[in-house]
Coordinates of C-alpha atoms in Angstrom, one line a residue:
Chain T
X93 CA -15.1 57.6 -54.8
X94 CA -18.4 55.8 -52.3
X95 CA -19.4 52.4 -54.6
X96 CA -23.4 51.7 -54.0
X97 CA -24.8 47.9 -55.2
X98 CA -28.5 47.8 -54.2
X99 CA -28.7 44.2 -52.0
X100 CA -30.5 42.0 -55.6
X101 CA -27.0 42.4 -57.6
X102 CA -24.8 42.5 -54.4
X103 CA -26.2 38.4 -53.8
X104 CA -25.7 38.0 -57.7
X105 CA -21.8 39.3 -56.9
X106 CA -21.8 36.9 -54.3
X107 CA -23.6 33.7 -55.8
X108 CA -21.6 34.3 -59.1
X109 CA -18.5 34.8 -57.4
X110 CA -17.9 31.3 -56.1
X111 CA -19.3 29.9 -58.6
X112 CA -16.9 31.3 -60.7
X113 CA -14.5 29.3 -62.1
X114 CA -15.3 26.6 -60.1
X115 CA -18.4 24.8 -61.7
X116 CA -16.4 22.2 -64.2
X117 CA -14.1 20.6 -61.4
X118 CA -14.2 17.5 -59.6
X119 CA -15.3 19.0 -56.5
X120 CA -14.9 16.6 -53.5
X121 CA -14.5 13.9 -55.7
X122 CA -12.6 13.1 -52.4
X123 CA -16.0 11.9 -50.8
X124 CA -16.9 9.6 -54.1
X125 CA -20.7 8.6 -54.3
X126 CA -21.1 10.8 -51.0
X127 CA -20.2 14.0 -52.7
X128 CA -23.7 15.8 -51.8
X129 CA -22.7 14.8 -48.2
X130 CA -19.8 16.7 -48.3
X131 CA -22.0 19.3 -49.4
X132 CA -24.0 19.8 -47.3
X133 CA -21.3 19.8 -44.3
X134 CA -18.8 22.7 -45.8
X135 CA -21.9 24.9 -46.2
X136 CA -22.7 24.0 -42.6
X137 CA -19.4 24.4 -41.8
X138 CA -18.8 28.1 -43.5
X139 CA -21.3 29.7 -43.0
X140 CA -20.6 30.9 -39.6
X141 CA -17.5 32.1 -41.2
X142 CA -19.5 33.7 -44.1
X143 CA -21.6 35.1 -41.7
X144 CA -18.3 36.8 -39.5
X145 CA -17.3 38.3 -43.4
X146 CA -20.8 39.5 -43.5
X147 CA -20.3 40.9 -40.0
X148 CA -16.6 42.3 -41.3
X149 CA -18.3 44.2 -43.9
X150 CA -21.3 45.7 -42.1
X151 CA -18.4 47.2 -40.0
X152 CA -17.1 49.0 -42.7
X153 CA -20.9 50.1 -43.9
X154 CA -21.1 54.0 -45.3
X155 CA -16.6 54.5 -45.9
X156 CA -15.1 53.7 -48.9
X157 CA -12.5 50.5 -48.5
X158 CA -9.5 53.0 -47.1
X159 CA -11.1 54.7 -44.4
X160 CA -12.9 51.4 -43.1
X161 CA -10.2 49.1 -43.4
X162 CA -8.3 52.4 -41.0
X163 CA -10.5 53.4 -38.7
X164 CA -11.5 49.2 -37.6
X165 CA -8.1 48.4 -37.7
X166 CA -6.0 51.7 -37.2
X167 CA -3.6 53.4 -40.0
X168 CA -0.4 51.1 -40.3
X169 CA -1.9 48.0 -39.4
X170 CA -4.7 48.1 -42.0
X171 CA -2.4 48.7 -44.7
X172 CA -0.1 46.1 -44.0
X173 CA -3.5 43.6 -43.6
X174 CA -4.7 44.9 -47.0
X175 CA -0.7 44.8 -48.3
X176 CA -1.5 40.6 -47.5
X177 CA -4.6 40.3 -49.1
X178 CA -3.4 42.4 -51.2
X179 CA -1.2 39.5 -52.4
X180 CA -3.4 36.2 -52.2
X181 CA -6.0 39.1 -54.1
X182 CA -3.6 38.7 -57.1
X183 CA -2.6 34.7 -56.7
X184 CA -5.8 34.0 -57.1
X185 CA -6.4 35.9 -59.9
X186 CA -3.1 34.8 -61.7
X187 CA -5.0 31.0 -60.4
X188 CA -8.0 31.7 -62.6
X189 CA -7.0 33.3 -65.4
X190 CA -4.8 30.4 -65.1
X191 CA -8.2 28.3 -64.7
X192 CA -9.6 29.4 -67.8
X193 CA -6.5 30.0 -70.5
X194 CA -5.8 26.2 -69.6
X195 CA -9.6 24.8 -69.8
X196 CA -10.3 26.9 -73.4
X197 CA -7.0 25.0 -74.9
X198 CA -8.0 22.0 -73.7
X199 CA -10.9 22.2 -74.7
X200 CA -11.4 24.3 -77.8
X201 CA -8.8 26.4 -78.8
X202 CA -6.1 23.4 -79.3
X203 CA -3.0 25.3 -81.3
X204 CA -4.3 28.8 -79.8
X205 CA -1.6 30.1 -77.0
X206 CA -2.3 30.6 -73.7
X207 CA -0.8 33.9 -73.6
X208 CA -3.7 35.2 -76.4
X209 CA -6.8 34.1 -74.8
X210 CA -5.3 35.3 -71.6
X211 CA -4.7 38.6 -73.4
X212 CA -8.0 39.1 -74.4
X213 CA -9.6 37.7 -71.2
X214 CA -7.2 40.6 -69.5
X215 CA -8.4 43.3 -71.6
X216 CA -12.4 42.6 -70.4
X217 CA -11.3 42.4 -67.0
X218 CA -9.3 46.0 -66.4
X219 CA -11.6 48.0 -68.2
X220 CA -14.1 46.3 -65.4
X221 CA -11.4 47.3 -62.8
X222 CA -11.4 50.4 -63.5
X223 CA -15.7 50.7 -64.3
X224 CA -15.7 49.5 -60.4
X225 CA -17.4 47.2 -58.3
X226 CA -20.8 49.1 -59.0
X227 CA -21.1 48.2 -62.6
X228 CA -19.7 44.4 -61.9
X229 CA -22.4 44.3 -59.7
X230 CA -24.9 45.0 -62.0
X231 CA -22.9 42.8 -65.1
X232 CA -24.2 39.5 -62.2
X233 CA -27.3 40.6 -61.2
X234 CA -28.1 39.7 -65.5
X235 CA -26.1 37.1 -65.9
X236 CA -26.8 34.6 -62.5
X237 CA -30.4 35.1 -64.3
X238 CA -28.8 33.6 -67.6
X239 CA -26.1 30.9 -65.6
X240 CA -29.6 30.2 -63.9
X241 CA -31.5 29.4 -66.6
X242 CA -28.8 27.3 -68.9
X243 CA -28.0 25.0 -66.0
X244 CA -31.9 24.3 -64.8
X245 CA -32.5 23.8 -68.0
X246 CA -29.5 21.3 -68.9
X247 CA -30.5 19.7 -65.8
X248 CA -33.7 18.8 -67.5
X249 CA -32.5 17.5 -70.3
X250 CA -29.7 15.5 -68.5
X251 CA -32.6 13.3 -66.3
X252 CA -33.1 11.0 -68.3
X253 CA -29.3 10.2 -68.4
X254 CA -29.0 10.3 -64.0
X255 CA -28.4 6.8 -62.7
X256 CA -29.7 8.1 -58.7
X257 CA -28.2 4.6 -57.9
X258 CA -24.6 5.8 -58.1
X259 CA -24.8 7.8 -54.6
X260 CA -25.6 4.1 -53.3
X261 CA -24.7 2.7 -50.5
X262 CA -24.3 5.9 -48.9
X263 CA -20.9 7.1 -46.5
X264 CA -20.2 3.0 -47.1
X265 CA -16.4 4.3 -46.1
X266 CA -17.9 6.4 -43.5
X267 CA -17.4 9.5 -42.2
X268 CA -14.0 10.4 -43.1
X269 CA -14.5 10.9 -47.0
X270 CA -16.9 12.8 -46.4
X271 CA -15.2 15.3 -43.9
X272 CA -12.5 15.8 -46.4
X273 CA -14.5 17.1 -49.2
X274 CA -16.1 19.3 -47.7
X275 CA -13.3 20.7 -47.1
X276 CA -12.0 20.4 -50.3
X277 CA -15.3 22.7 -51.3
X278 CA -14.6 25.3 -48.6
X279 CA -11.0 26.5 -50.2
X280 CA -12.2 26.5 -52.8
X281 CA -14.7 27.7 -53.5
X282 CA -16.9 28.7 -50.2
X283 CA -14.1 30.3 -48.2
X284 CA -12.5 32.7 -51.0
X285 CA -15.5 34.7 -50.8
X286 CA -13.1 36.5 -47.5
X287 CA -12.2 38.7 -50.9
X288 CA -15.5 39.9 -51.9
X289 CA -15.0 41.8 -48.3
X290 CA -12.4 44.5 -49.5
X291 CA -14.4 44.1 -53.6
X292 CA -18.2 44.5 -52.9
X293 CA -17.9 48.1 -51.4
X294 CA -20.8 50.0 -49.8
X295 CA -24.6 47.9 -49.7
X296 CA -27.7 50.2 -48.8
X297 CA -28.1 49.4 -45.4
X298 CA -26.1 48.0 -42.7
X299 CA -27.4 44.8 -41.9
X300 CA -27.8 44.1 -45.9
X301 CA -24.3 42.6 -46.0
X302 CA -25.8 40.4 -43.4
X303 CA -28.7 39.6 -46.1
X304 CA -26.2 40.0 -49.1
X305 CA -23.7 37.3 -48.4
X306 CA -25.7 34.6 -46.9
X307 CA -28.2 34.6 -49.4
X308 CA -25.5 34.8 -52.5
X309 CA -22.9 31.9 -50.7
X310 CA -26.4 29.4 -49.6
X311 CA -27.6 29.8 -54.0
X312 CA -24.2 29.3 -55.2
X313 CA -24.0 26.0 -52.5
X314 CA -27.0 24.8 -53.6
X315 CA -26.4 25.2 -57.6
X316 CA -22.7 23.5 -57.2
X317 CA -24.1 20.3 -55.2
X318 CA -26.8 19.8 -57.6
X319 CA -24.8 20.2 -60.2
X320 CA -21.5 18.0 -59.5
X321 CA -24.2 15.7 -57.8
X322 CA -25.9 15.9 -61.5
X323 CA -22.5 14.8 -62.7
X324 CA -21.6 12.2 -61.1
X325 CA -24.5 10.9 -61.1
X326 CA -24.4 10.9 -65.4
X327 CA -20.4 9.7 -65.6
X328 CA -20.4 7.2 -61.9
X329 CA -18.4 8.0 -59.5
X330 CA -15.2 6.5 -61.0
X331 CA -15.8 9.0 -64.0
X332 CA -16.2 11.7 -62.3
X333 CA -13.6 11.0 -59.4
X334 CA -10.7 10.6 -62.5
X335 CA -12.1 13.1 -65.0
X336 CA -10.4 17.4 -65.0
X337 CA -14.2 18.1 -65.8
X338 CA -16.5 15.8 -65.1
X339 CA -19.5 18.5 -65.6
X340 CA -18.2 19.0 -68.8
X341 CA -18.3 15.2 -70.5
X342 CA -21.4 15.1 -68.4
X343 CA -23.3 17.6 -70.4
X344 CA -21.6 16.1 -73.6
X345 CA -23.8 12.7 -73.1
X346 CA -27.1 15.3 -73.5
X347 CA -28.1 13.8 -76.8
X348 CA -32.3 14.3 -77.0
X349 CA -33.9 12.9 -80.4
X350 CA -29.9 13.2 -81.5
X351 CA -31.0 17.4 -82.2
X352 CA -31.0 19.2 -79.4
X353 CA -26.6 17.7 -78.6
X354 CA -22.8 19.5 -77.2
X355 CA -24.4 21.4 -74.9
X356 CA -20.9 20.9 -73.5
X357 CA -19.9 24.4 -75.5
X358 CA -23.2 25.8 -73.2
X359 CA -20.8 24.7 -69.7
X360 CA -17.8 26.3 -71.1
X361 CA -19.9 29.6 -71.9
X362 CA -20.7 30.4 -68.3
X363 CA -17.0 28.6 -67.1
X364 CA -16.3 32.1 -69.2
X365 CA -18.7 34.5 -67.8
X366 CA -18.2 33.0 -64.2
X367 CA -13.9 33.2 -64.8
X368 CA -14.3 36.7 -66.0
X369 CA -16.0 37.8 -62.4
X370 CA -13.5 36.0 -60.6
X371 CA -10.9 37.8 -62.0
X372 CA -12.3 40.5 -62.3
X373 CA -13.0 40.7 -58.6
X374 CA -9.2 39.6 -57.2
X375 CA -7.6 41.9 -59.2
X376 CA -10.7 45.0 -57.7
X377 CA -9.9 43.1 -54.6
X378 CA -6.4 43.6 -55.1
X379 CA -6.1 47.2 -56.3
X380 CA -8.2 48.0 -53.5
X381 CA -5.9 46.3 -51.2
X382 CA -2.8 48.3 -52.6
X383 CA -3.8 51.4 -53.3
X384 CA -4.8 51.6 -49.5
X385 CA -1.5 50.1 -48.5
X386 CA 0.9 53.2 -50.5
X387 CA -2.1 55.6 -48.9
X388 CA -4.0 56.5 -51.9
X389 CA -7.6 56.4 -51.9
X390 CA -8.2 55.8 -55.7
X391 CA -7.1 52.5 -57.0
X392 CA -8.2 53.0 -60.3
X393 CA -4.3 54.6 -61.3
X394 CA -2.7 51.4 -60.3
X395 CA -5.4 48.5 -62.4
X396 CA -3.7 49.1 -65.3
X397 CA 0.1 47.2 -64.1
X398 CA -2.2 45.3 -61.9
X399 CA -3.9 43.5 -64.0
X400 CA -1.5 43.0 -67.0
X401 CA 0.8 40.9 -64.7
X402 CA -1.5 38.5 -63.7
X403 CA -0.4 37.1 -67.9
X404 CA 3.1 35.8 -66.9
X405 CA 1.5 35.7 -63.5
X406 CA -0.2 32.4 -64.5
X407 CA 2.0 31.5 -66.1
X408 CA 4.5 31.0 -63.6
X409 CA 2.1 29.6 -60.4
X410 CA 0.9 27.7 -62.8
X411 CA 3.0 24.8 -64.8
X412 CA -0.3 22.4 -66.1
X413 CA -3.5 21.6 -66.8
X414 CA -2.2 18.6 -63.9
X415 CA -1.6 21.2 -61.3
X416 CA -4.1 23.4 -61.5
X417 CA -6.8 20.3 -61.1
X418 CA -4.8 19.4 -58.0
X419 CA -5.4 23.0 -57.0
X420 CA -9.1 23.2 -57.3
X421 CA -9.2 19.9 -55.9
X422 CA -6.8 20.2 -53.0
X423 CA -7.2 20.0 -49.2
X424 CA -7.4 22.9 -47.6
X425 CA -3.6 24.7 -48.5
X426 CA -1.9 26.6 -45.7
X427 CA -1.8 29.8 -47.0
X428 CA -5.8 29.2 -47.3
X429 CA -6.3 28.6 -43.6
X430 CA -4.3 31.6 -43.0
X431 CA -6.4 33.8 -45.2
X432 CA -9.5 32.6 -45.5
X433 CA -9.5 31.7 -41.4
X434 CA -6.4 32.3 -38.7
X435 CA -6.3 35.9 -40.3
X436 CA -10.3 36.9 -40.2
X437 CA -11.3 35.4 -37.1
X438 CA -7.8 37.8 -35.3
X439 CA -9.4 40.5 -37.7
X440 CA -13.0 40.5 -36.3
X441 CA -11.3 40.0 -32.8
X442 CA -9.6 42.7 -33.3
X443 CA -11.9 45.1 -34.6
X444 CA -15.3 44.5 -32.2
X445 CA -12.7 45.0 -29.1
X446 CA -11.5 48.4 -31.2
X447 CA -15.3 49.4 -31.8
X448 CA -16.0 48.2 -28.3
X449 CA -13.6 50.2 -27.0
X450 CA -14.9 53.4 -28.9
X451 CA -18.1 53.2 -28.1
X452 CA -17.1 53.2 -24.5
X453 CA -15.4 56.6 -24.7
Chain G
X296 CA 10.1 38.2 -77.4
X297 CA 11.3 39.8 -74.1
X298 CA 12.1 43.3 -75.7
X299 CA 8.3 43.5 -77.2
X300 CA 7.1 42.8 -73.7
X301 CA 9.3 45.9 -72.3
X302 CA 8.1 47.7 -76.3
X303 CA 4.2 46.7 -75.1
X304 CA 4.8 48.0 -71.5
X305 CA 6.5 50.9 -72.7
X306 CA 3.5 52.0 -75.2
X307 CA 0.8 51.1 -72.9
X308 CA 2.5 53.2 -70.1
X309 CA 2.7 56.2 -72.6
X310 CA -1.1 55.5 -73.6
X311 CA -1.6 55.6 -69.8
X312 CA 0.1 58.7 -69.3
X313 CA -0.3 60.8 -72.2
X314 CA -5.2 59.8 -71.4
X315 CA -4.4 61.7 -67.7
X316 CA -1.8 64.7 -67.7
X317 CA -3.1 66.2 -64.6
X318 CA -3.1 63.5 -62.5
X319 CA -0.9 64.0 -59.3
X320 CA 2.4 63.2 -59.3
X321 CA 2.2 61.1 -56.6
X322 CA 0.3 59.2 -58.0
X323 CA 2.8 58.7 -60.9
X324 CA 5.8 57.6 -59.6
X325 CA 3.7 55.6 -58.2
X326 CA 1.8 53.7 -61.5
X327 CA 5.8 54.6 -63.5
X328 CA 7.1 51.7 -60.5
X329 CA 4.0 49.4 -60.8
X330 CA 4.5 49.1 -64.1
X331 CA 8.8 48.9 -64.0
X332 CA 8.1 45.5 -61.7
X333 CA 5.5 44.1 -64.2
X334 CA 7.5 44.8 -66.8
X335 CA 10.8 42.8 -65.5
X336 CA 8.2 40.5 -63.4
X337 CA 6.6 39.5 -67.3
X338 CA 9.8 39.7 -68.6
X339 CA 12.1 36.9 -66.5
X340 CA 9.2 34.7 -66.8
X341 CA 9.9 35.0 -70.8
X342 CA 13.4 34.6 -70.4
X343 CA 12.9 31.4 -67.9
X344 CA 9.9 29.4 -68.1
X345 CA 10.3 27.3 -64.9
X346 CA 11.3 30.2 -63.0
X347 CA 10.4 29.0 -59.0
X348 CA 7.8 30.3 -56.7
X349 CA 9.4 31.2 -53.4
X350 CA 7.2 29.0 -50.6
X351 CA 7.5 31.5 -47.4
X352 CA 4.6 29.6 -45.7
X353 CA 7.2 26.2 -46.9
X354 CA 8.7 25.0 -43.9
X355 CA 5.2 25.1 -41.7
X356 CA 3.7 23.8 -44.7
X357 CA 6.4 20.7 -44.5
X358 CA 5.9 19.9 -40.7
X359 CA 2.0 19.2 -41.1
X360 CA 3.2 17.0 -43.7
X361 CA 5.5 15.1 -41.4
X362 CA 2.6 14.8 -38.7
X363 CA -0.5 14.3 -41.0
X364 CA 0.3 11.7 -43.4
X365 CA -3.1 11.5 -45.0
X366 CA -2.0 14.4 -47.9
X367 CA -3.5 17.8 -48.7

């Protein structure tokens, strides 16, 4: 079944996917007070790769995922690639489930078992995956407005707490920490966008892939930079780099005339919304990839076992909050380099060669 | 707990199969195999929460850690 996603909804889809579960973590903490520079460097370094993802997506234009993969890479190679990315997407989905359930347990539902919160999310994700990318994109186009408005409103309320001196002196420790911070953000969440290529379906026109991916990416990068810089300016470098959820702590300090307080809950809601979309996109990509590997054109019937298995998957892959924080703020993991950088570059080269050969014939 | 997990998966499988009776047999077979794998995996994690995670790229990771002491 072909899916059509309008450009505006596609942009919201990409932006919300990147914002997803990353907003609450201390992104680029290795850069310390220079984290804003890390964001700029990471955006610059990620841009060519996002462009490459857009190109891969545009080459599959007008075809469903399995047709597109087969025409680009041939029958069996495309099935192996789809299986590898399906595993990667499932793993990432499990991590997101773990992120969300750990966060909820840490900040509010202390005595509720993580299994219960995970089940609630997973059932919703199951429905979303069965509905497909069109429904998710439509949902994203509504939610991105809510998320954007709430974030800007919260940041405006907290301007009184911001201390811009926290950013000075610039690059006191040299360029090394800035680069490490940039690599942290590239690994999570910028280059995880590769999974959107396999899940979003057809856009209105072939060139729209570039508009959707690049605009969504820049929008999300800007928002993340704003939120991280704000957290650092409110908390100070020391607290930002040592706390698990800095934005949560920063918004907790907002107090407007002792009337408007406890705004950290708003951040929690944004995290839950973004986390839901990210889980759904990961599992959508996993289902589509596995269906193609097994030779089925429809993926929906595989959704239930794959989606339900992320609950034990989350428990299996992550044992504690410390492990989650470490995985969210590490400097490029080996598997991430493979799936986000090496494989996409190889796939792009192969696809271009095959397409030029076809056009010559 | 493990029995409860198996019963849960069996219930979900039965309900889904009853709700879509015209599904081709290949899809039904793939669905059942995958559901069984998911159930087995859930039971394994339930019985042993410290089940080790395989590291297929572990050797490469160790080698990189050796040459780059900055930490990954």
